[in-house]
Amino acid sequence: MRYRTIGTDPATRREVSVLSLGAMLFGTATDETTAYAILDRYVEAGGTFVDTSDNYAFWQNGGQGGESETLLGRWRRSRGIGTEIVFATKLGARPLAPGTSYVDNPEGLSATVIRESAERSRERLGVDRIDLLYAHIEDRTVRLRETVEGFAELVAEGTVGLLGASNHRAWRVERARGIAASAGLPGYEVLQYHRSYLPPRVDRPSDLDPDGDIGWAGPDLVSYLRAEPQLTLVAYSPLLKGAYARPERLGEAYALPGAPARLEALRAVAAESGATVNQVVLAWLMGGDVPAIPLVGFSSVAQLDEALAAVDLELTAEQRKRLDAAH
């Protein structure tokens, strides 16, 4: 396993594995026995960065979420896991009532919600401090300063380490970080967005934003990350739910003119490298000029082992140039 540092403050920064394990479906679609086997194998291989959210996975049973955090808490206690594993969770998108969702009834990002939801997440995870806490989605009904100060209070109290944001417009991230910096408060240091080799169409209105897909790490966000190298990009859904291996699953969102050429280049590099297309995608993300930490969910240990092999896959400069130029 390889590692990199997230965060800048010596009091809160952490060294994490370059491959993050997504626990979104643990405790619901992925049963406890399978989830424990995946977690055990991940740790055995040197993995140290586990990701969840307080709303995972509410859509599986029409509830409010929390099953993933609860399972991770049980696993931690059963294995005697301490601070050697970095746990990241999110708040802001938990439905306020069963049968609703983050679109029509989210908990939001008020100071009260941040404090109360973070406390519940700590209880479910069984930790004294959440290593990394994200604002899961935007909340434009609350003043941004209140959100920034609400997160900063938890860091000052020592119940949260690092702060991050997911599914926010780049200008909102910058504005929040500016407010924090001007007040001498901790700000967002880790950004979690959808990032993969094959880009989707992002201009159509989405559930969260009338101007299009707010979760994709597009040109504005990547440019921002390049200008602010102290920030870390965590890339969720990098393998497009298995669609690289089975392109018929890609769907309309990926039916862009450049897709066939990029898939052809991807398959060619995989054949040359003796790797799978999934492994090439992960290596492409980890070794890019704006490097990302891929966040991958698995339903079996075999899937995890395939991804772990990508950690040691080094693409040549020529291969990377070919991949980037395909369109």
mmCIF file of C-alpha atoms in Angstrom:
data_model
loop_
_atom_site.group_PDB
_atom_site.id
_atom_site.type_symbol
_atom_site.label_atom_id
_atom_site.label_comp_id
_atom_site.label_asym_id
_atom_site.label_seq_id
_atom_site.Cartn_x
_atom_site.Cartn_y
_atom_site.Cartn_z
ATOM 1 C CA MET A 1 0.000 0.000 0.000
ATOM 2 C CA ARG A 2 1.035 3.583 -0.591
ATOM 3 C CA TYR A 3 0.030 6.575 1.503
ATOM 4 C CA ARG A 4 -0.419 10.319 1.311
ATOM 5 C CA THR A 5 -1.147 13.072 3.814
ATOM 6 C CA ILE A 6 -4.489 14.866 3.983
ATOM 7 C CA GLY A 7 -4.745 18.179 5.807
ATOM 8 C CA THR A 8 -2.088 20.701 6.757
ATOM 9 C CA ASP A 9 -2.393 21.342 10.506
ATOM 10 C CA PRO A 10 -0.092 19.008 12.452
ATOM 11 C CA ALA A 11 -2.851 18.605 15.058
ATOM 12 C CA THR A 12 -5.404 17.201 12.616
ATOM 13 C CA ARG A 13 -3.668 16.046 9.433
ATOM 14 C CA ARG A 14 -3.583 12.313 8.781
ATOM 15 C CA GLU A 15 -1.674 9.879 6.634
ATOM 16 C CA VAL A 16 -4.114 7.731 4.664
ATOM 17 C CA SER A 17 -3.910 4.971 2.086
ATOM 18 C CA VAL A 18 -4.163 6.078 -1.547
ATOM 19 C CA LEU A 19 -7.231 3.861 -1.987
ATOM 20 C CA SER A 20 -10.268 4.622 0.162
ATOM 21 C CA LEU A 21 -12.917 2.049 1.033
ATOM 22 C CA GLY A 22 -16.534 3.125 0.581
ATOM 23 C CA ALA A 23 -18.951 1.621 3.106
ATOM 24 C CA MET A 24 -22.147 3.091 1.647
ATOM 25 C CA LEU A 25 -24.092 -0.173 1.384
ATOM 26 C CA PHE A 26 -22.637 -1.914 4.429
ATOM 27 C CA GLY A 27 -25.442 -2.974 6.712
ATOM 28 C CA THR A 28 -28.109 -2.823 4.007
ATOM 29 C CA ALA A 29 -27.442 -4.240 0.519
ATOM 30 C CA THR A 30 -24.098 -5.656 1.727
ATOM 31 C CA ASP A 31 -24.689 -7.963 4.677
ATOM 32 C CA GLU A 32 -22.578 -7.875 7.816
ATOM 33 C CA THR A 33 -20.580 -11.031 7.100
ATOM 34 C CA THR A 34 -19.534 -9.782 3.652
ATOM 35 C CA ALA A 35 -18.848 -6.264 4.931
ATOM 36 C CA TYR A 36 -16.611 -7.589 7.719
ATOM 37 C CA ALA A 37 -14.678 -9.736 5.240
ATOM 38 C CA ILE A 38 -14.099 -6.731 2.963
ATOM 39 C CA LEU A 39 -13.051 -4.502 5.859
ATOM 40 C CA ASP A 40 -10.697 -7.145 7.241
ATOM 41 C CA ARG A 41 -9.035 -7.708 3.882
ATOM 42 C CA TYR A 42 -8.697 -3.955 3.299
ATOM 43 C CA VAL A 43 -6.919 -3.454 6.627
ATOM 44 C CA GLU A 44 -4.774 -6.539 6.039
ATOM 45 C CA ALA A 45 -3.606 -4.960 2.757
ATOM 46 C CA GLY A 46 -2.662 -1.724 4.526
ATOM 47 C CA GLY A 47 -5.839 0.249 3.853
ATOM 48 C CA THR A 48 -6.518 2.989 6.395
ATOM 49 C CA PHE A 49 -9.210 5.281 4.934
ATOM 50 C CA VAL A 50 -12.872 4.252 5.336
ATOM 51 C CA ASP A 51 -15.731 6.446 4.112
ATOM 52 C CA THR A 52 -19.404 6.589 5.091
ATOM 53 C CA SER A 53 -22.234 9.068 5.769
ATOM 54 C CA ASP A 54 -25.011 9.573 8.294
ATOM 55 C CA ASN A 55 -27.614 9.011 5.553
ATOM 56 C CA TYR A 56 -26.247 5.704 4.152
ATOM 57 C CA ALA A 57 -28.231 3.954 2.884
ATOM 58 C CA PHE A 58 -31.702 5.427 3.500
ATOM 59 C CA TRP A 59 -32.946 4.589 -0.006
ATOM 60 C CA GLN A 60 -32.492 0.882 0.585
ATOM 61 C CA ASN A 61 -35.288 0.620 3.132
ATOM 62 C CA GLY A 62 -37.085 3.963 3.051
ATOM 63 C CA GLY A 63 -35.544 5.018 6.353
ATOM 64 C CA GLN A 64 -33.150 7.799 7.298
ATOM 65 C CA GLY A 65 -29.804 6.014 7.107
ATOM 66 C CA GLY A 66 -27.245 5.266 9.770
ATOM 67 C CA GLU A 67 -26.891 1.549 9.063
ATOM 68 C CA SER A 68 -23.425 1.953 7.550
ATOM 69 C CA GLU A 69 -22.041 3.958 10.477
ATOM 70 C CA THR A 70 -23.597 1.501 12.935
ATOM 71 C CA LEU A 71 -22.018 -1.500 11.214
ATOM 72 C CA LEU A 72 -18.630 0.210 11.131
ATOM 73 C CA GLY A 73 -18.940 0.868 14.846
ATOM 74 C CA ARG A 74 -19.629 -2.803 15.545
ATOM 75 C CA TRP A 75 -16.730 -3.851 13.331
ATOM 76 C CA ARG A 76 -14.375 -1.409 15.076
ATOM 77 C CA ARG A 77 -15.250 -2.779 18.495
ATOM 78 C CA SER A 78 -15.079 -6.417 17.392
ATOM 79 C CA ARG A 79 -11.609 -5.941 15.892
ATOM 80 C CA GLY A 80 -10.180 -3.589 18.502
ATOM 81 C CA ILE A 81 -9.664 -0.864 15.899
ATOM 82 C CA GLY A 82 -8.302 2.411 17.276
ATOM 83 C CA THR A 83 -6.961 5.576 15.711
ATOM 84 C CA GLU A 84 -4.913 3.703 13.096
ATOM 85 C CA ILE A 85 -7.923 3.720 10.741
ATOM 86 C CA VAL A 86 -9.181 7.080 9.490
ATOM 87 C CA PHE A 87 -12.961 7.279 9.365
ATOM 88 C CA ALA A 88 -14.659 9.894 7.218
ATOM 89 C CA THR A 89 -18.369 10.602 7.415
ATOM 90 C CA LYS A 90 -20.765 13.225 6.116
ATOM 91 C CA LEU A 91 -23.773 15.173 7.296
ATOM 92 C CA GLY A 92 -26.329 17.509 5.764
ATOM 93 C CA ALA A 93 -28.156 15.070 3.484
ATOM 94 C CA ARG A 94 -29.889 12.815 6.004
ATOM 95 C CA PRO A 95 -33.671 12.815 5.468
ATOM 96 C CA LEU A 96 -35.538 14.331 8.399
ATOM 97 C CA ALA A 97 -38.236 11.676 8.213
ATOM 98 C CA PRO A 98 -38.578 8.153 6.803
ATOM 99 C CA GLY A 99 -39.958 8.071 3.315
ATOM 100 C CA THR A 100 -38.373 11.414 2.370
ATOM 101 C CA SER A 101 -34.949 12.199 0.899
ATOM 102 C CA TYR A 102 -32.167 14.758 0.731
ATOM 103 C CA VAL A 103 -33.948 16.381 -2.218
ATOM 104 C CA ASP A 104 -37.191 17.296 -0.450
ATOM 105 C CA ASN A 105 -36.394 17.053 3.275
ATOM 106 C CA PRO A 106 -32.662 17.216 4.149
ATOM 107 C CA GLU A 107 -31.296 17.910 7.613
ATOM 108 C CA GLY A 108 -29.222 20.784 6.194
ATOM 109 C CA LEU A 109 -26.146 22.566 7.510
ATOM 110 C CA SER A 110 -27.290 24.795 10.360
ATOM 111 C CA ALA A 111 -25.028 25.031 13.408
ATOM 112 C CA THR A 112 -27.547 23.025 15.432
ATOM 113 C CA VAL A 113 -27.727 20.225 12.864
ATOM 114 C CA ILE A 114 -23.951 20.089 12.514
ATOM 115 C CA ARG A 115 -23.499 19.653 16.260
ATOM 116 C CA GLU A 116 -26.323 17.170 16.800
ATOM 117 C CA SER A 117 -25.689 15.086 13.677
ATOM 118 C CA ALA A 118 -21.941 14.889 14.323
ATOM 119 C CA GLU A 119 -22.638 13.682 17.852
ATOM 120 C CA ARG A 120 -24.946 10.940 16.585
ATOM 121 C CA SER A 121 -22.333 9.882 14.022
ATOM 122 C CA ARG A 122 -19.669 9.675 16.735
ATOM 123 C CA GLU A 123 -21.981 7.487 18.800
ATOM 124 C CA ARG A 124 -22.759 5.154 15.903
ATOM 125 C CA LEU A 125 -19.095 4.891 14.915
ATOM 126 C CA GLY A 126 -17.991 4.570 18.530
ATOM 127 C CA VAL A 127 -15.251 7.197 18.234
ATOM 128 C CA ASP A 128 -14.223 10.155 20.378
ATOM 129 C CA ARG A 129 -13.280 12.145 17.301
ATOM 130 C CA ILE A 130 -14.435 11.983 13.697
ATOM 131 C CA ASP A 131 -11.219 12.108 11.670
ATOM 132 C CA LEU A 132 -12.826 13.788 8.641
ATOM 133 C CA LEU A 133 -16.308 15.322 8.495
ATOM 134 C CA TYR A 134 -17.838 16.501 5.220
ATOM 135 C CA ALA A 135 -20.666 18.842 4.370
ATOM 136 C CA HIS A 136 -22.454 16.330 2.136
ATOM 137 C CA ILE A 137 -24.557 18.706 0.026
ATOM 138 C CA GLU A 138 -25.085 22.450 -0.099
ATOM 139 C CA ASP A 139 -27.608 24.209 2.118
ATOM 140 C CA ARG A 140 -28.380 27.633 0.703
ATOM 141 C CA THR A 141 -31.137 28.229 3.282
ATOM 142 C CA VAL A 142 -28.491 28.820 5.965
ATOM 143 C CA ARG A 143 -25.915 31.597 6.007
ATOM 144 C CA LEU A 144 -22.572 30.189 4.922
ATOM 145 C CA ARG A 145 -20.868 31.794 7.910
ATOM 146 C CA GLU A 146 -23.106 29.812 10.274
ATOM 147 C CA THR A 147 -22.098 26.562 8.574
ATOM 148 C CA VAL A 148 -18.395 27.456 8.646
ATOM 149 C CA GLU A 149 -18.524 28.441 12.311
ATOM 150 C CA GLY A 150 -20.575 25.368 13.212
ATOM 151 C CA PHE A 151 -17.966 23.009 11.794
ATOM 152 C CA ALA A 152 -15.091 25.025 13.275
ATOM 153 C CA GLU A 153 -16.560 24.772 16.785
ATOM 154 C CA LEU A 154 -16.366 20.981 16.653
ATOM 155 C CA VAL A 155 -12.747 21.104 15.518
ATOM 156 C CA ALA A 156 -11.925 23.486 18.382
ATOM 157 C CA GLU A 157 -13.592 21.117 20.842
ATOM 158 C CA GLY A 158 -11.608 18.173 19.486
ATOM 159 C CA THR A 159 -14.591 16.065 18.404
ATOM 160 C CA VAL A 160 -13.763 16.537 14.705
ATOM 161 C CA GLY A 161 -10.383 16.581 12.990
ATOM 162 C CA LEU A 162 -10.426 17.585 9.339
ATOM 163 C CA LEU A 163 -13.255 19.244 7.408
ATOM 164 C CA GLY A 164 -14.389 18.597 3.856
ATOM 165 C CA ALA A 165 -17.110 19.338 1.331
ATOM 166 C CA SER A 166 -18.875 17.204 -1.259
ATOM 167 C CA ASN A 167 -21.289 18.125 -4.040
ATOM 168 C CA HIS A 168 -20.722 21.887 -3.745
ATOM 169 C CA ARG A 169 -20.123 24.382 -6.520
ATOM 170 C CA ALA A 170 -16.476 25.416 -6.617
ATOM 171 C CA TRP A 171 -17.398 29.038 -5.878
ATOM 172 C CA ARG A 172 -19.242 27.930 -2.728
ATOM 173 C CA VAL A 173 -16.204 25.986 -1.545
ATOM 174 C CA GLU A 174 -13.954 28.977 -2.147
ATOM 175 C CA ARG A 175 -16.362 31.349 -0.429
ATOM 176 C CA ALA A 176 -16.599 29.080 2.626
ATOM 177 C CA ARG A 177 -12.825 28.714 2.790
ATOM 178 C CA GLY A 178 -12.460 32.483 2.483
ATOM 179 C CA ILE A 179 -14.816 33.059 5.408
ATOM 180 C CA ALA A 180 -12.881 30.539 7.494
ATOM 181 C CA ALA A 181 -9.489 32.016 6.601
ATOM 182 C CA SER A 182 -10.543 35.590 7.355
ATOM 183 C CA ALA A 183 -11.801 34.506 10.783
ATOM 184 C CA GLY A 184 -8.800 32.325 11.570
ATOM 185 C CA LEU A 185 -10.953 29.197 11.570
ATOM 186 C CA PRO A 186 -10.330 25.757 10.063
ATOM 187 C CA GLY A 187 -11.885 25.330 6.629
ATOM 188 C CA TYR A 188 -12.536 22.610 4.090
ATOM 189 C CA GLU A 189 -9.365 20.714 3.191
ATOM 190 C CA VAL A 190 -10.735 17.586 1.501
ATOM 191 C CA LEU A 191 -13.135 17.703 -1.437
ATOM 192 C CA GLN A 192 -15.134 14.600 -2.356
ATOM 193 C CA TYR A 193 -16.591 14.575 -5.864
ATOM 194 C CA HIS A 194 -17.459 12.195 -8.659
ATOM 195 C CA ARG A 195 -14.348 11.794 -10.796
ATOM 196 C CA SER A 196 -13.485 9.127 -13.346
ATOM 197 C CA TYR A 197 -11.717 8.659 -16.671
ATOM 198 C CA LEU A 198 -14.918 8.820 -18.719
ATOM 199 C CA PRO A 199 -16.774 12.110 -18.204
ATOM 200 C CA PRO A 200 -20.574 12.227 -18.208
ATOM 201 C CA ARG A 201 -22.874 14.882 -19.559
ATOM 202 C CA VAL A 202 -23.307 17.382 -16.727
ATOM 203 C CA ASP A 203 -25.288 20.252 -18.254
ATOM 204 C CA ARG A 204 -28.799 18.945 -17.661
ATOM 205 C CA PRO A 205 -30.696 19.996 -14.507
ATOM 206 C CA SER A 206 -30.169 17.625 -11.603
ATOM 207 C CA ASP A 207 -32.000 16.903 -8.375
ATOM 208 C CA LEU A 208 -29.626 19.169 -6.459
ATOM 209 C CA ASP A 209 -28.983 21.987 -8.920
ATOM 210 C CA PRO A 210 -30.938 23.431 -11.871
ATOM 211 C CA ASP A 211 -27.661 24.289 -13.595
ATOM 212 C CA GLY A 212 -26.578 20.652 -13.912
ATOM 213 C CA ASP A 213 -24.692 17.917 -12.099
ATOM 214 C CA ILE A 214 -23.166 19.480 -8.998
ATOM 215 C CA GLY A 215 -21.231 16.372 -7.984
ATOM 216 C CA TRP A 216 -18.916 15.942 -10.980
ATOM 217 C CA ALA A 217 -15.369 17.251 -10.631
ATOM 218 C CA GLY A 218 -15.479 19.381 -13.757
ATOM 219 C CA PRO A 219 -13.080 21.976 -15.178
ATOM 220 C CA ASP A 220 -13.801 24.658 -12.571
ATOM 221 C CA LEU A 221 -13.157 22.350 -9.643
ATOM 222 C CA VAL A 222 -10.090 20.692 -11.178
ATOM 223 C CA SER A 223 -8.636 24.117 -11.988
ATOM 224 C CA TYR A 224 -9.273 25.164 -8.401
ATOM 225 C CA LEU A 225 -7.546 22.053 -7.065
ATOM 226 C CA ARG A 226 -4.560 22.646 -9.330
ATOM 227 C CA ALA A 227 -4.251 26.181 -7.945
ATOM 228 C CA GLU A 228 -4.632 24.955 -4.331
ATOM 229 C CA PRO A 229 -2.397 21.865 -4.079
ATOM 230 C CA GLN A 230 -2.841 21.664 -0.306
ATOM 231 C CA LEU A 231 -6.399 20.468 -0.930
ATOM 232 C CA THR A 232 -7.125 16.774 -1.450
ATOM 233 C CA LEU A 233 -9.546 15.351 -3.994
ATOM 234 C CA VAL A 234 -11.352 12.137 -3.052
ATOM 235 C CA ALA A 235 -13.010 10.663 -6.146
ATOM 236 C CA TYR A 236 -16.226 8.776 -5.566
ATOM 237 C CA SER A 237 -17.775 6.312 -8.053
ATOM 238 C CA PRO A 238 -14.518 6.089 -10.041
ATOM 239 C CA LEU A 239 -15.457 2.754 -11.630
ATOM 240 C CA LEU A 240 -18.975 3.823 -12.695
ATOM 241 C CA LYS A 241 -20.606 0.871 -10.927
ATOM 242 C CA GLY A 242 -18.731 -1.663 -13.033
ATOM 243 C CA ALA A 243 -19.545 -0.052 -16.375
ATOM 244 C CA TYR A 244 -15.953 -0.016 -17.658
ATOM 245 C CA ALA A 245 -15.991 -3.800 -17.677
ATOM 246 C CA ARG A 246 -19.566 -3.832 -19.010
ATOM 247 C CA PRO A 247 -19.999 -0.689 -21.179
ATOM 248 C CA GLU A 248 -23.640 -1.529 -21.885
ATOM 249 C CA ARG A 249 -24.297 -0.248 -18.365
ATOM 250 C CA LEU A 250 -23.000 3.258 -19.111
ATOM 251 C CA GLY A 251 -26.342 4.747 -20.016
ATOM 252 C CA GLU A 252 -27.336 7.939 -21.767
ATOM 253 C CA ALA A 253 -25.288 10.257 -19.547
ATOM 254 C CA TYR A 254 -22.049 8.806 -20.977
ATOM 255 C CA ALA A 255 -23.150 8.700 -24.632
ATOM 256 C CA LEU A 256 -20.867 11.590 -25.584
ATOM 257 C CA PRO A 257 -18.942 11.833 -28.896
ATOM 258 C CA GLY A 258 -15.573 11.183 -27.276
ATOM 259 C CA ALA A 259 -16.624 8.138 -25.261
ATOM 260 C CA PRO A 260 -15.777 5.420 -27.836
ATOM 261 C CA ALA A 261 -12.255 6.784 -28.370
ATOM 262 C CA ARG A 262 -11.590 7.012 -24.646
ATOM 263 C CA LEU A 263 -12.848 3.490 -24.036
ATOM 264 C CA GLU A 264 -10.665 2.212 -26.886
ATOM 265 C CA ALA A 265 -7.597 3.937 -25.430
ATOM 266 C CA LEU A 266 -8.418 2.555 -21.996
ATOM 267 C CA ARG A 267 -8.678 -1.002 -23.282
ATOM 268 C CA ALA A 268 -5.423 -0.657 -25.226
ATOM 269 C CA VAL A 269 -3.478 0.589 -22.192
ATOM 270 C CA ALA A 270 -4.969 -2.171 -20.052
ATOM 271 C CA ALA A 271 -3.867 -4.832 -22.562
ATOM 272 C CA GLU A 272 -0.349 -3.384 -22.734
ATOM 273 C CA SER A 273 -0.071 -3.251 -18.951
ATOM 274 C CA GLY A 274 -1.483 -6.687 -18.246
ATOM 275 C CA ALA A 275 -4.102 -4.955 -16.121
ATOM 276 C CA THR A 276 -7.869 -4.684 -16.078
ATOM 277 C CA VAL A 277 -9.630 -1.562 -17.322
ATOM 278 C CA ASN A 278 -10.711 -0.845 -13.736
ATOM 279 C CA GLN A 279 -7.123 -0.948 -12.547
ATOM 280 C CA VAL A 280 -6.032 1.477 -15.279
ATOM 281 C CA VAL A 281 -8.795 3.923 -14.306
ATOM 282 C CA LEU A 282 -7.719 3.838 -10.665
ATOM 283 C CA ALA A 283 -4.039 4.262 -11.570
ATOM 284 C CA TRP A 284 -4.959 7.160 -13.873
ATOM 285 C CA LEU A 285 -6.724 8.893 -10.977
ATOM 286 C CA MET A 286 -4.005 8.270 -8.396
ATOM 287 C CA GLY A 287 -1.146 9.426 -10.607
ATOM 288 C CA GLY A 288 -2.672 12.414 -12.396
ATOM 289 C CA ASP A 289 -1.331 15.959 -12.310
ATOM 290 C CA VAL A 290 -4.237 16.630 -9.934
ATOM 291 C CA PRO A 291 -3.989 13.339 -8.034
ATOM 292 C CA ALA A 292 -7.110 11.859 -6.504
ATOM 293 C CA ILE A 293 -7.755 9.272 -3.835
ATOM 294 C CA PRO A 294 -10.241 6.859 -5.435
ATOM 295 C CA LEU A 295 -13.151 6.006 -3.165
ATOM 296 C CA VAL A 296 -14.476 2.598 -4.153
ATOM 297 C CA GLY A 297 -17.286 0.480 -2.774
ATOM 298 C CA PHE A 298 -17.165 -3.307 -3.085
ATOM 299 C CA SER A 299 -19.642 -6.137 -2.712
ATOM 300 C CA SER A 300 -16.986 -8.858 -2.554
ATOM 301 C CA VAL A 301 -13.386 -9.415 -1.478
ATOM 302 C CA ALA A 302 -12.512 -10.335 -5.083
ATOM 303 C CA GLN A 303 -13.562 -6.872 -6.262
ATOM 304 C CA LEU A 304 -11.440 -5.301 -3.529
ATOM 305 C CA ASP A 305 -8.404 -7.378 -4.490
ATOM 306 C CA GLU A 306 -8.695 -6.206 -8.088
ATOM 307 C CA ALA A 307 -8.632 -2.578 -6.931
ATOM 308 C CA LEU A 308 -5.770 -3.135 -4.494
ATOM 309 C CA ALA A 309 -3.589 -4.315 -7.383
ATOM 310 C CA ALA A 310 -4.016 -0.895 -8.997
ATOM 311 C CA VAL A 311 -2.048 0.748 -6.188
ATOM 312 C CA ASP A 312 1.212 -0.582 -7.661
ATOM 313 C CA LEU A 313 0.288 -0.003 -11.308
ATOM 314 C CA GLU A 314 2.451 2.764 -12.750
ATOM 315 C CA LEU A 315 1.295 4.152 -16.086
ATOM 316 C CA THR A 316 4.053 5.426 -18.352
ATOM 317 C CA ALA A 317 4.092 9.049 -19.437
ATOM 318 C CA GLU A 318 3.270 7.932 -22.979
ATOM 319 C CA GLN A 319 0.312 5.845 -21.826
ATOM 320 C CA ARG A 320 -1.036 8.687 -19.735
ATOM 321 C CA LYS A 321 -0.653 11.087 -22.641
ATOM 322 C CA ARG A 322 -2.621 8.716 -24.883
ATOM 323 C CA LEU A 323 -5.361 8.345 -22.324
ATOM 324 C CA ASP A 324 -5.648 12.088 -21.809
ATOM 325 C CA ALA A 325 -5.603 12.903 -25.519
ATOM 326 C CA ALA A 326 -8.338 10.441 -26.533
ATOM 327 C CA HIS A 327 -11.597 12.149 -27.454
#
